[in-house]
Short mmCIF file of C-alpha atoms in Angstrom, two decimals:
data_model
loop_
_atom_site.label_atom_id
_atom_site.label_comp_id
_atom_site.label_asym_id
_atom_site.label_seq_id
_atom_site.Cartn_x
_atom_site.Cartn_y
_atom_site.Cartn_z
CA MET B 25 17.13 103.68 -55.43
CA GLY B 26 14.99 106.85 -55.68
CA SER B 27 17.85 109.33 -54.90
CA SER B 28 17.60 112.88 -56.35
CA LYS B 29 20.39 114.32 -58.56
CA VAL B 30 22.97 116.42 -56.83
CA SER B 31 24.93 119.35 -58.43
CA ALA B 32 28.51 118.61 -59.24
CA CYS B 33 29.17 121.79 -57.32
CA SER B 34 27.97 120.78 -53.81
CA SER B 35 30.35 121.95 -51.24
CA PRO B 36 29.24 123.58 -48.02
CA VAL B 37 27.99 127.11 -48.05
CA SER B 38 30.46 128.32 -45.43
CA GLN B 39 33.47 127.20 -47.19
CA LYS B 40 32.10 128.97 -50.35
CA SER B 41 31.68 132.09 -48.39
CA PHE B 42 35.28 131.77 -47.30
CA LEU B 43 36.57 131.57 -50.54
CA VAL B 44 34.72 134.02 -52.19
CA LYS B 45 36.15 136.34 -49.70
CA VAL B 46 39.61 135.55 -50.38
CA ALA B 47 39.06 135.68 -54.08
CA TYR B 48 37.67 139.19 -53.41
CA ILE B 49 40.51 140.35 -51.56
CA VAL B 50 43.18 139.10 -54.28
CA PHE B 51 40.95 140.76 -56.97
CA PHE B 52 40.73 143.96 -55.13
CA SER B 53 44.58 144.10 -54.23
CA PHE B 54 45.62 143.33 -57.96
CA PHE B 55 43.56 146.14 -59.44
CA THR B 56 44.32 148.88 -56.94
CA ARG B 57 48.07 148.91 -56.78
CA ARG B 58 49.66 150.99 -59.53
CA GLY B 59 51.89 149.54 -62.05
CA ARG B 60 50.16 146.39 -62.59
CA GLY B 61 48.54 147.29 -66.06
CA ARG B 62 48.02 144.43 -68.49
CA PHE B 63 50.76 141.98 -66.99
CA SER B 64 48.75 142.11 -63.74
CA LEU B 65 45.57 141.12 -65.50
CA LEU B 66 47.20 138.30 -67.13
CA LEU B 67 48.72 137.01 -64.01
CA PHE B 68 45.20 137.21 -62.13
CA GLY B 69 43.15 135.36 -64.77
CA PRO B 70 44.66 131.56 -63.78
CA LEU B 71 44.27 132.81 -60.32
CA LEU B 72 40.69 133.38 -60.56
CA TYR B 73 40.11 130.21 -62.48
CA VAL B 74 41.71 128.34 -59.61
CA SER B 75 39.59 130.35 -57.09
CA ALA B 76 36.48 129.37 -59.04
CA MET B 77 37.36 125.94 -59.16
CA LEU B 78 38.08 125.49 -55.28
CA ILE B 79 34.88 127.26 -54.60
CA CYS B 80 33.04 124.45 -56.44
CA ALA B 81 35.06 121.62 -55.62
CA GLY B 82 35.74 122.45 -52.05
CA PRO B 83 39.13 123.48 -50.41
CA PHE B 84 41.49 120.58 -49.81
CA PRO B 85 42.45 121.52 -46.32
CA PHE B 86 38.88 121.95 -45.29
CA SER B 87 37.18 118.96 -47.09
CA THR B 88 38.61 115.33 -47.33
CA THR B 89 36.73 112.23 -48.29
CA PRO B 90 36.23 109.92 -45.46
CA SER B 91 38.14 106.79 -45.44
CA LEU B 92 36.60 103.50 -45.31
CA PRO B 93 37.02 101.70 -41.95
CA PRO B 94 39.29 98.56 -41.94
CA GLY B 95 37.63 95.53 -43.20
CA SER B 96 35.12 97.13 -45.72
CA LEU B 97 36.73 95.91 -48.74
CA TYR B 98 37.30 92.32 -49.92
CA ARG B 99 41.09 91.83 -50.07
CA SER B 100 41.20 88.16 -48.74
CA SER B 101 42.64 86.84 -52.26
CA GLU B 102 45.55 89.42 -51.89
CA ALA B 103 45.94 88.38 -48.25
CA PHE B 104 45.95 84.43 -49.29
CA TRP B 105 48.72 84.69 -51.93
CA LYS B 106 50.75 87.01 -49.59
CA LEU B 107 50.37 84.09 -46.79
CA TRP B 108 50.46 81.09 -49.12
CA PRO B 109 54.16 80.54 -48.78
CA ALA B 110 54.23 80.72 -45.01
CA MET B 111 50.90 78.66 -44.88
CA GLN B 112 52.78 75.86 -46.79
CA SER B 113 55.87 75.72 -44.84
CA ASP B 114 53.85 75.71 -41.56
CA ASN B 115 51.87 72.72 -42.82
CA GLY B 116 53.87 70.38 -40.29
CA SER B 117 52.69 71.99 -37.13
CA SER B 118 49.12 70.68 -37.54
CA ILE B 119 46.40 70.07 -34.92
CA GLU B 120 45.26 66.84 -33.87
CA LEU B 121 41.28 66.42 -34.43
CA THR B 122 41.35 64.32 -31.20
CA ALA B 123 42.58 67.18 -29.30
CA VAL B 124 40.56 70.05 -30.62
CA TRP B 125 38.10 70.28 -27.81
CA LYS B 126 39.28 70.89 -24.26
CA TYR B 127 36.25 71.87 -22.32
CA HIS B 128 33.94 69.14 -23.28
CA LYS B 129 36.38 66.67 -21.52
CA SER B 130 35.15 68.00 -18.09
CA PRO B 131 33.37 65.30 -15.88
CA ALA B 132 30.89 67.73 -14.81
CA GLY B 133 28.30 69.27 -17.30
CA TRP B 134 25.16 68.74 -19.28
CA LYS B 135 24.22 65.03 -19.96
CA LEU B 136 20.99 63.44 -21.14
CA CYS B 137 18.38 62.69 -18.49
CA ALA B 138 18.27 59.02 -17.73
CA ASN B 139 15.17 57.35 -19.21
CA GLN B 140 14.00 60.92 -20.12
CA THR B 141 11.66 59.91 -23.01
CA SER B 142 10.06 56.84 -21.40
CA LYS B 143 8.65 58.80 -18.53
CA PRO B 144 4.99 59.94 -19.02
CA PHE B 145 5.42 63.82 -18.65
CA TYR B 146 2.21 65.41 -20.02
CA GLN B 147 0.09 65.69 -17.12
CA LYS B 148 -3.41 67.35 -16.63
CA ARG B 149 -4.98 68.52 -13.23
CA VAL B 150 -8.55 67.49 -12.95
CA LYS B 151 -10.26 67.47 -9.61
CA ASN B 152 -7.09 68.20 -7.68
CA ARG B 153 -5.43 64.97 -9.05
CA ILE B 154 -3.14 64.38 -11.59
CA LEU B 155 -4.00 62.28 -14.62
CA GLN B 156 -0.89 60.59 -15.92
CA SER B 157 -0.42 60.46 -19.77
CA SER B 158 -1.74 56.98 -19.95
CA GLU B 159 -5.11 58.29 -18.84
CA LEU B 160 -5.31 61.51 -20.99
CA SER B 161 -9.00 62.99 -21.13
CA PRO B 162 -10.72 63.02 -24.23
CA ALA B 163 -9.24 65.27 -27.04
CA ASN B 164 -10.79 68.50 -27.51
CA GLY B 165 -10.37 68.20 -31.29
CA TYR B 166 -7.75 67.63 -34.08
CA LEU B 167 -5.14 70.24 -35.07
CA ILE B 168 -4.02 70.54 -38.70
CA VAL B 169 -0.92 72.78 -39.55
CA GLU B 170 1.07 73.26 -42.70
CA ALA B 171 4.91 73.60 -41.95
CA ASN B 172 6.59 76.08 -44.31
CA GLY B 173 10.13 77.31 -45.07
CA GLY B 174 13.27 75.02 -45.46
CA LEU B 175 14.08 71.89 -43.86
CA ASN B 176 14.89 73.41 -40.54
CA GLN B 177 12.29 76.14 -40.53
CA GLN B 178 9.67 73.07 -41.08
CA ARG B 179 11.24 71.32 -38.29
CA SER B 180 10.67 74.20 -35.88
CA SER B 181 7.17 74.50 -37.14
CA ILE B 182 6.54 70.51 -36.49
CA CYS B 183 7.89 70.96 -32.94
CA ASN B 184 5.78 73.77 -32.25
CA ALA B 185 2.81 71.84 -33.59
CA VAL B 186 3.51 69.05 -31.05
CA ALA B 187 3.66 71.77 -28.26
CA VAL B 188 0.46 73.38 -29.27
CA ALA B 189 -1.32 69.87 -29.55
CA GLY B 190 -0.28 69.28 -26.15
CA LEU B 191 -1.45 72.70 -24.78
CA LEU B 192 -4.73 72.34 -26.08
CA ASN B 193 -5.20 68.53 -25.63
CA ALA B 194 -5.71 68.22 -29.48
CA ILE B 195 -4.86 65.32 -31.63
CA LEU B 196 -2.28 66.31 -34.06
CA VAL B 197 -2.57 65.29 -37.63
CA VAL B 198 0.84 64.51 -39.24
CA PRO B 199 1.98 67.83 -40.38
CA GLU B 200 1.61 68.92 -43.92
CA LEU B 201 4.69 70.36 -45.53
CA ASN B 202 4.47 73.68 -47.51
CA LYS B 203 4.96 72.65 -51.49
CA HIS B 204 4.72 76.20 -52.84
CA SER B 205 7.48 78.20 -51.51
CA ILE B 206 10.83 79.19 -52.74
CA TRP B 207 12.33 75.94 -51.85
CA LYS B 208 10.17 74.08 -54.43
CA ASP B 209 10.24 70.66 -52.72
CA SER B 210 7.35 68.65 -53.27
CA SER B 211 8.26 65.92 -50.36
CA ASN B 212 5.71 64.90 -47.90
CA PHE B 213 6.46 64.36 -44.29
CA ARG B 214 7.14 60.63 -44.71
CA ASP B 215 9.63 61.55 -47.52
CA ILE B 216 11.84 63.45 -45.21
CA TYR B 217 11.04 61.80 -41.68
CA ASN B 218 10.32 58.44 -40.28
CA GLU B 219 6.47 58.84 -39.64
CA ASP B 220 6.22 55.74 -37.50
CA HIS B 221 8.99 56.65 -35.19
CA PHE B 222 7.50 60.28 -34.74
CA MET B 223 4.27 58.91 -33.68
CA ASN B 224 5.40 56.11 -31.38
CA THR B 225 7.72 58.35 -29.51
CA LEU B 226 5.14 61.19 -28.98
CA GLN B 227 2.48 58.26 -27.64
CA GLY B 228 1.67 59.08 -24.06
CA HIS B 229 2.42 62.68 -24.57
CA VAL B 230 0.66 63.80 -27.58
CA ARG B 231 -1.59 61.68 -29.88
CA VAL B 232 -0.83 61.92 -33.36
CA VAL B 233 -2.84 60.27 -36.44
CA LYS B 234 -1.86 60.29 -40.19
CA ARG B 235 -5.17 61.70 -41.56
CA LEU B 236 -8.47 63.25 -40.14
CA PRO B 237 -11.30 60.37 -39.66
CA ASP B 238 -13.73 59.88 -42.49
CA ILE B 239 -16.52 61.62 -40.62
CA LEU B 240 -14.75 64.88 -40.36
CA MET B 241 -13.20 64.44 -43.99
CA GLU B 242 -16.94 63.93 -45.34
CA ARG B 243 -17.75 67.14 -43.63
CA PHE B 244 -15.35 69.02 -45.81
CA ASP B 245 -15.86 67.12 -48.90
CA TYR B 246 -12.65 65.17 -48.25
CA ASN B 247 -10.69 68.28 -49.00
CA ILE B 248 -8.38 69.69 -46.48
CA SER B 249 -8.23 73.07 -47.97
CA ASN B 250 -12.10 73.50 -46.91
CA ILE B 251 -11.51 73.78 -43.55
CA PRO B 252 -11.28 77.26 -42.27
CA ASN B 253 -7.70 78.50 -41.90
CA VAL B 254 -7.11 80.13 -38.55
CA LYS B 255 -4.77 83.05 -38.88
CA VAL B 256 -2.31 83.21 -35.94
CA ASN B 257 0.22 85.96 -35.29
CA ALA B 258 3.93 84.92 -34.94
CA TRP B 259 5.40 84.37 -31.53
CA SER B 260 1.75 84.15 -30.08
CA PRO B 261 1.98 83.46 -26.23
CA VAL B 262 0.38 80.60 -24.49
CA ARG B 263 -2.47 82.61 -23.22
CA TYR B 264 -3.83 83.33 -26.65
CA TYR B 265 -3.96 79.76 -27.41
CA LEU B 266 -5.90 79.10 -24.34
CA GLU B 267 -8.25 82.11 -24.65
CA ALA B 268 -8.82 82.35 -28.45
CA ILE B 269 -8.00 78.93 -30.02
CA SER B 270 -8.99 76.53 -27.27
CA PRO B 271 -12.84 77.74 -27.40
CA LEU B 272 -12.69 77.41 -31.33
CA LEU B 273 -11.26 73.98 -31.21
CA HIS B 274 -14.16 73.19 -28.95
CA GLU B 275 -16.60 74.25 -31.17
CA THR B 276 -15.70 73.09 -34.62
CA GLY B 277 -13.74 69.97 -33.48
CA VAL B 278 -10.94 70.63 -35.97
CA ILE B 279 -8.76 73.57 -36.75
CA ARG B 280 -6.28 74.57 -39.47
CA ILE B 281 -3.54 76.94 -38.98
CA SER B 282 -1.43 77.83 -42.06
CA PRO B 283 1.50 78.78 -42.29
CA PHE B 284 2.77 77.58 -38.93
CA ALA B 285 6.26 78.70 -38.67
CA ASN B 286 7.22 80.49 -35.47
CA ARG B 287 3.59 80.65 -34.34
CA LEU B 288 4.32 79.67 -30.65
CA ALA B 289 6.30 82.04 -28.05
CA GLN B 290 9.76 80.82 -27.04
CA LYS B 291 8.83 81.05 -23.56
CA VAL B 292 6.22 78.61 -22.53
CA PRO B 293 5.57 76.36 -19.45
CA PRO B 294 8.22 73.73 -18.76
CA ASP B 295 5.73 70.73 -19.44
CA ILE B 296 5.09 72.52 -23.02
CA GLN B 297 8.67 72.98 -23.62
CA PHE B 298 9.71 69.63 -22.90
CA LEU B 299 7.29 68.47 -25.78
CA ARG B 300 9.17 70.64 -28.12
CA CYS B 301 12.40 68.80 -27.01
CA LEU B 302 10.97 65.35 -27.21
CA ALA B 303 9.92 66.11 -30.87
CA ASN B 304 13.09 67.78 -32.07
CA TYR B 305 15.75 65.61 -30.17
CA GLU B 306 14.01 62.21 -30.20
CA ALA B 307 10.69 62.14 -32.40
CA LEU B 308 12.03 63.70 -35.67
CA THR B 309 14.48 61.08 -37.43
CA PHE B 310 14.97 60.87 -41.11
CA SER B 311 13.29 58.40 -43.34
CA THR B 312 15.02 55.25 -43.89
CA ALA B 313 15.75 55.87 -47.36
CA ILE B 314 17.61 59.16 -46.21
CA MET B 315 19.40 57.31 -43.24
CA SER B 316 20.37 54.62 -45.53
CA LEU B 317 22.33 56.97 -47.72
CA THR B 318 23.49 59.14 -44.97
CA ASN B 319 25.34 56.06 -43.13
CA LYS B 320 27.20 55.22 -46.36
CA LEU B 321 28.23 58.76 -46.71
CA ILE B 322 29.51 58.90 -43.20
CA ASP B 323 31.31 55.65 -43.31
CA ARG B 324 32.84 56.61 -46.50
CA MET B 325 33.77 59.78 -45.12
CA LYS B 326 35.60 58.09 -42.12
CA GLU B 327 37.33 55.79 -44.44
CA LYS B 328 38.68 58.76 -46.30
CA SER B 329 39.89 60.16 -43.03
CA SER B 330 42.43 57.46 -42.17
CA LYS B 331 45.09 59.89 -41.45
CA SER B 332 43.10 61.50 -38.71
CA HIS B 333 41.66 58.22 -37.18
CA GLY B 334 38.41 58.35 -39.00
CA LYS B 335 37.47 61.98 -37.65
CA TYR B 336 36.57 64.68 -39.92
CA VAL B 337 35.58 68.24 -40.06
CA SER B 338 32.54 69.53 -41.72
CA VAL B 339 31.87 73.06 -42.84
CA HIS B 340 28.50 74.66 -43.94
CA LEU B 341 29.42 76.88 -46.68
CA ARG B 342 26.63 79.60 -47.30
CA PHE B 343 28.06 81.13 -50.93
CA GLU B 344 25.32 80.04 -53.18
CA GLU B 345 24.26 82.66 -55.71
CA ASP B 346 20.87 83.63 -53.76
CA MET B 347 22.78 83.95 -50.55
CA VAL B 348 25.52 86.12 -51.88
CA ALA B 349 22.65 88.39 -53.59
CA PHE B 350 20.51 88.65 -50.45
CA SER B 351 23.51 89.62 -48.50
CA CYS B 352 24.35 92.82 -50.54
CA CYS B 353 27.98 92.03 -50.05
CA GLN B 354 30.83 92.72 -52.92
CA TYR B 355 33.56 90.32 -53.60
CA ASP B 356 36.49 90.52 -56.12
CA GLY B 357 34.30 89.76 -59.31
CA GLY B 358 34.11 93.48 -60.42
CA GLU B 359 31.38 95.06 -62.59
CA ALA B 360 30.44 91.61 -63.70
CA GLU B 361 29.72 90.36 -60.36
CA LYS B 362 27.65 93.57 -59.49
CA LEU B 363 25.61 93.36 -62.37
CA GLU B 364 24.90 89.50 -61.92
CA MET B 365 23.77 90.09 -58.14
CA GLU B 366 21.57 93.23 -59.05
CA PHE B 367 19.72 90.59 -61.35
CA ALA B 368 19.54 87.90 -58.97
CA ARG B 369 18.18 90.24 -56.39
CA GLU B 370 15.49 91.25 -58.97
CA ILE B 371 14.54 87.77 -60.00
CA GLY B 372 14.23 86.62 -56.51
CA TRP B 373 12.90 89.35 -54.57
CA LYS B 374 11.17 91.63 -57.37
CA GLY B 375 12.28 94.97 -56.42
CA LYS B 376 12.63 94.70 -52.70
CA PHE B 377 16.18 95.88 -52.74
CA ASN B 378 15.22 98.67 -55.08
CA ARG B 379 12.71 100.59 -52.99
CA GLU B 380 12.88 104.08 -52.47
CA GLY B 381 14.85 104.94 -49.51
CA ARG B 382 16.57 101.74 -49.29
CA MET B 383 20.38 102.01 -49.20
CA ILE B 384 22.71 99.08 -50.09
CA GLN B 385 25.96 99.36 -48.23
CA PRO B 386 28.22 96.33 -48.97
CA GLU B 387 31.25 97.95 -47.04
CA MET B 388 29.25 98.37 -43.78
CA ASN B 389 27.83 94.81 -44.21
CA ARG B 390 31.27 93.36 -44.32
CA VAL B 391 32.56 95.40 -41.49
CA ASN B 392 29.34 94.29 -39.20
CA GLY B 393 30.19 90.69 -40.19
CA LYS B 394 27.02 90.28 -42.23
CA CYS B 395 28.70 88.85 -45.42
CA PRO B 396 28.89 85.07 -46.18
CA LEU B 397 32.38 83.60 -45.87
CA THR B 398 33.94 82.90 -49.09
CA PRO B 399 35.50 79.40 -49.50
CA LEU B 400 39.04 80.94 -49.64
CA GLU B 401 38.21 82.80 -46.18
CA VAL B 402 36.92 79.72 -44.41
CA GLY B 403 40.11 77.74 -45.53
CA MET B 404 42.55 80.38 -44.27
CA MET B 405 40.57 80.51 -40.92
CA LEU B 406 40.99 76.71 -40.49
CA ARG B 407 44.79 76.70 -41.80
CA GLY B 408 45.34 79.60 -39.31
CA MET B 409 43.82 77.43 -36.43
CA GLY B 410 46.20 74.48 -37.24
CA PHE B 411 44.25 72.25 -39.46
CA ASP B 412 46.88 71.23 -42.24
CA ASN B 413 46.19 69.88 -45.81
CA ASN B 414 46.05 66.29 -44.52
CA THR B 415 42.58 67.24 -42.76
CA SER B 416 39.44 65.61 -44.38
CA ILE B 417 36.64 68.05 -44.83
CA TYR B 418 32.94 67.24 -45.63
CA MET B 419 31.57 70.42 -47.34
CA ALA B 420 27.76 70.80 -46.89
CA SER B 421 26.31 73.49 -49.48
CA GLY B 422 24.03 74.12 -52.24
CA LYS B 423 25.34 75.03 -55.74
CA ILE B 424 28.48 77.41 -54.88
CA TYR B 425 28.55 80.96 -56.73
CA GLN B 426 30.81 80.41 -59.57
CA ALA B 427 32.29 77.23 -58.13
CA GLU B 428 35.31 76.53 -60.23
CA ARG B 429 36.79 79.95 -59.34
CA ASN B 430 35.89 80.02 -55.81
CA LEU B 431 36.52 76.76 -54.73
CA ALA B 432 39.85 76.46 -56.19
CA PRO B 433 41.82 78.13 -53.21
CA LEU B 434 40.06 75.96 -50.80
CA LEU B 435 40.89 72.81 -52.47
CA GLN B 436 44.46 74.15 -52.78
CA MET B 437 44.45 74.46 -48.98
CA PHE B 438 42.62 71.37 -48.38
CA PRO B 439 43.02 68.58 -51.27
CA LEU B 440 40.93 66.01 -49.12
CA LEU B 441 37.65 67.79 -49.42
CA GLN B 442 34.42 65.99 -50.05
CA THR B 443 30.91 66.52 -50.77
CA LYS B 444 27.75 64.50 -51.10
CA GLU B 445 28.17 64.57 -54.61
CA THR B 446 31.69 63.01 -54.38
CA LEU B 447 31.01 60.51 -51.84
CA ALA B 448 27.71 59.25 -53.39
CA THR B 449 27.35 57.64 -56.88
CA PRO B 450 25.02 59.34 -59.26
CA GLU B 451 22.51 56.39 -58.92
CA GLU B 452 22.76 56.80 -55.06
CA LEU B 453 21.90 60.68 -55.21
CA ALA B 454 19.03 60.16 -58.37
CA PRO B 455 16.06 59.90 -55.80
CA PHE B 456 17.06 63.14 -54.03
CA GLU B 457 17.73 65.33 -56.63
CA GLY B 458 15.24 68.21 -57.05
CA TYR B 459 14.47 67.77 -53.41
CA SER B 460 16.21 70.40 -51.57
CA SER B 461 14.96 69.44 -48.24
CA ARG B 462 15.94 65.84 -48.80
CA MET B 463 19.47 66.95 -50.02
CA ALA B 464 19.83 69.15 -47.00
CA ALA B 465 18.83 66.13 -44.55
CA LEU B 466 21.85 64.31 -46.06
CA ASP B 467 24.14 67.12 -45.20
CA TYR B 468 22.81 67.72 -41.98
CA THR B 469 23.60 64.12 -40.51
CA VAL B 470 26.88 64.05 -42.14
CA CYS B 471 27.76 67.27 -40.06
CA LEU B 472 26.10 66.16 -37.10
CA TYR B 473 28.79 63.22 -36.72
CA SER B 474 31.60 65.09 -37.56
CA GLU B 475 34.40 65.67 -34.77
CA VAL B 476 34.37 69.49 -35.85
CA PHE B 477 31.44 71.55 -37.25
CA VAL B 478 32.24 75.13 -38.98
CA THR B 479 29.49 77.33 -39.44
CA SER B 480 30.42 80.31 -42.31
CA HIS B 481 27.20 82.14 -41.94
CA GLY B 482 23.90 82.25 -39.94
CA GLY B 483 20.55 80.67 -40.53
CA ASN B 484 18.50 77.92 -39.33
CA PHE B 485 20.85 74.99 -40.56
CA PRO B 486 23.69 75.59 -38.20
CA HIS B 487 21.55 76.76 -35.27
CA PHE B 488 19.62 73.53 -35.18
CA LEU B 489 22.78 71.66 -35.94
CA MET B 490 24.61 73.45 -32.93
CA GLY B 491 21.85 72.58 -30.65
CA HIS B 492 21.59 69.00 -31.88
CA ARG B 493 25.31 68.51 -31.28
CA ARG B 494 25.14 70.14 -27.84
CA TYR B 495 22.36 67.22 -27.06
CA MET B 496 24.68 64.55 -28.40
CA TYR B 497 27.96 65.69 -26.97
CA ASN B 498 27.32 66.24 -23.27
CA GLY B 499 26.15 69.96 -23.84
CA HIS B 500 29.01 70.74 -25.75
CA ALA B 501 28.47 72.37 -29.46
CA MET B 502 31.81 71.31 -30.83
CA THR B 503 31.07 74.00 -33.42
CA ILE B 504 33.43 76.64 -34.84
CA LYS B 505 31.72 79.88 -35.21
CA PRO B 506 34.01 82.61 -36.45
CA ASP B 507 34.23 86.13 -35.31
CA LYS B 508 33.59 87.72 -38.85
CA ARG B 509 34.19 90.96 -37.55
CA LYS B 510 37.55 90.17 -36.47
CA LEU B 511 38.62 88.00 -39.48
CA VAL B 512 37.55 90.84 -42.16
CA VAL B 513 40.03 93.35 -40.33
CA LEU B 514 42.69 90.91 -40.39
CA LEU B 515 42.47 89.89 -44.02
CA ASP B 516 42.25 93.70 -45.06
CA ASP B 517 45.64 94.20 -43.39
CA PRO B 518 48.29 94.47 -46.38
CA GLY B 519 51.15 93.90 -43.94
CA ILE B 520 49.38 91.07 -42.08
CA ARG B 521 52.24 88.46 -41.33
CA TRP B 522 51.37 84.55 -40.73
CA GLU B 523 52.53 84.32 -37.20
CA THR B 524 49.82 87.05 -36.48
CA PHE B 525 46.98 85.70 -38.17
CA LYS B 526 47.71 82.17 -36.84
CA ALA B 527 47.64 83.40 -33.30
CA ASN B 528 44.43 85.33 -33.83
CA MET B 529 42.95 82.26 -35.36
CA THR B 530 44.01 79.98 -32.24
CA LEU B 531 42.25 82.49 -30.06
CA MET B 532 38.98 82.16 -32.03
CA LEU B 533 39.27 78.48 -31.93
CA HIS B 534 39.70 78.79 -28.14
CA LYS B 535 36.63 81.10 -27.88
CA SER B 536 34.34 78.77 -29.83
CA ASP B 537 35.56 75.69 -27.56
CA HIS B 538 34.86 77.80 -24.49
CA THR B 539 31.48 78.99 -25.69
CA GLY B 540 30.45 75.61 -26.68
CA PHE B 541 28.76 75.43 -23.37
CA ALA B 542 26.79 78.63 -23.43
CA ILE B 543 23.59 78.35 -21.74
CA ARG B 544 20.47 79.57 -23.31
CA LYS B 545 19.33 83.25 -22.76
CA PRO B 546 15.96 83.82 -21.46
CA LYS B 547 14.24 84.59 -24.84
CA GLY B 548 16.52 82.19 -26.55
CA SER B 549 15.72 79.06 -28.62
CA ILE B 550 15.77 75.51 -27.19
CA TYR B 551 16.63 74.44 -30.79
CA GLY B 552 20.10 76.05 -30.52
CA HIS B 553 20.40 75.58 -26.65
CA PRO B 554 18.71 72.67 -25.39
CA PHE B 555 19.30 72.94 -21.66
CA PRO B 556 18.08 73.17 -19.04
CA GLU B 557 14.42 71.93 -20.32
CA CYS B 558 15.83 69.17 -22.83
CA MET B 559 18.86 68.00 -20.66
CA CYS B 560 19.84 67.53 -17.10
CA ARG B 561 23.02 68.72 -15.14
CA HIS B 562 25.42 66.08 -14.03
CA GLY B 563 28.63 66.39 -11.46
#
C-alpha cells in the first residue's frame, strides 16, 4: 500500500513530556528523602519500568482507540439467528403482493402518450418551413459506432447513437457491439436485439441500414476498422457535435466513433431526447430467441406463484465474486475471504487497488452504504417488510460468491426461490451459455414483468430496469430500493428486536413506494426517469 513503517513507540510528544516530568518528580522524591536506602530503590524499579511503558504506549486516560461507528462490521449472520425464531412465528402476518403498492393506483399520473411512436417527430427547418419526417433532406453521411460494456451500457450507447444520428442527419449503421471487453461476449446486435423491429420503429425518425454501401466499403478495402476513428470525449454537448463532428461528416461521408458509451451529454434539445426515448423504450426489443425462452420463464414463474395469484418478486442480487472484490467490503469469511478478494482484485484490476496512497476502508464503505447486500440481508429485509415464506422469488444474478454458504439462509427464508437455471432445462439454456449479455437479457425481462422488483446494489441493470418499469406501469417504478446505510446499522445492533426491525423495514417499503414516482432531476438520465420527455401527464 506504500505506507511507511511507524515506530511501535508513537505516542504524542505532549503526552511523553508530561509523563517524563512525572517520572522525574517521583524519582527525585525517592532519592532525596532520608531513610529510603536499598528498600526504596527496589520499590522504585518497577515504578520506573511502568512509567517507561506508559511513555511509549501512551497514557490510558489521555489516549483511547476510537470506536468504529455503528454498522461498520458485518454482523448480519448474528442478527439473523437472533431474529429467526421471531421471524418464523410471525410468518402468518404476510403482505399480499396485490396490495404492496399504494401510490400507483392514483387516477392522475404519468402514462404513455397516445400514438406517440406513430407521430413523425424528427423535424428540420429549411427556408422557414418545417419538413416532416417523410420529407427528410438527403443525409449528410453515415455514422458507425461501437457500443461497449455490458448489456445495459451497450443499450445506452445504442440510444445515444440514434440521438446523434438524428442530430447530424446521418444514416446510422446498425451498431457494432464490443467483443473485446471484460464481458467476453461475442454476440452481434441481431443476437441480442430484434434488428428488423429496431429499424422499422425508427423509420421516419432516423434512417438505419444494416451495413455500409459497397461503394464506401470498397474505399476502405471492405474493412470497417480502416475507417478513421474519431475520438469523442464523454458527455460531449450538442454544440460539439454540430461544430466539430458535422463538418467532418460532410467532408468524409462516413465517420466512426469507438468506444461510444456516454459520448452524448444528458441535456439535449427535446426532439433529440425523444429519439433516445424512442430507441430505448420502443425500438430496442430482444431477439426472437431470447423472447421465446423469456416468455416460457415468465409463464413458469407465474405457475409456481399460484399462492400469490401468479404474482412474484424479482431480486437483482449483486454478490458475484468480482463485485464483492471490487467493492472492497468485508463480510464474515475471515482471513480466507480477505486473501481471496485480494487475489481477485489483483487478477481483475492488476494493481489498481494497491497504488501508493490508496487506502481500502471496508468499514467506511459499509457505513456509507457502498457494500453489496448479501443474500441473507436481502432475505431479512423482505421478511421484515412482510413477505413470508410462501412468496415466490425470482433471483437475477451471475454466479454468487460462495453460493452454497451464502444462499443457504435466503433459501431458508424463501424456499420458493427460482432462477433461470431452475426454471429452464439445460437444453433450453445451452444456446445462451457463455454469452453474458444474452443471459442478462433473460434476467432483465423476467424482472421487468414481476409485481415487485428489488435492487440490492447500484449499476446499469437496476437503473435501466427502474426506468423501464416506470414507463410500463404508469410512471411508477414498483421497485424496492433499500436504504443500506440504515439497514447496516440495524443489523449491527446486538439488542435488535424483531418488532423494531420490522417497523423500520415497513417504513423502508413505504418510502420506496412513495419515491417510485420521483421526477427526473435536471442532470438525470431518461433511462432511469423517462418523464417528462418520454411520457405524458394525465389527470
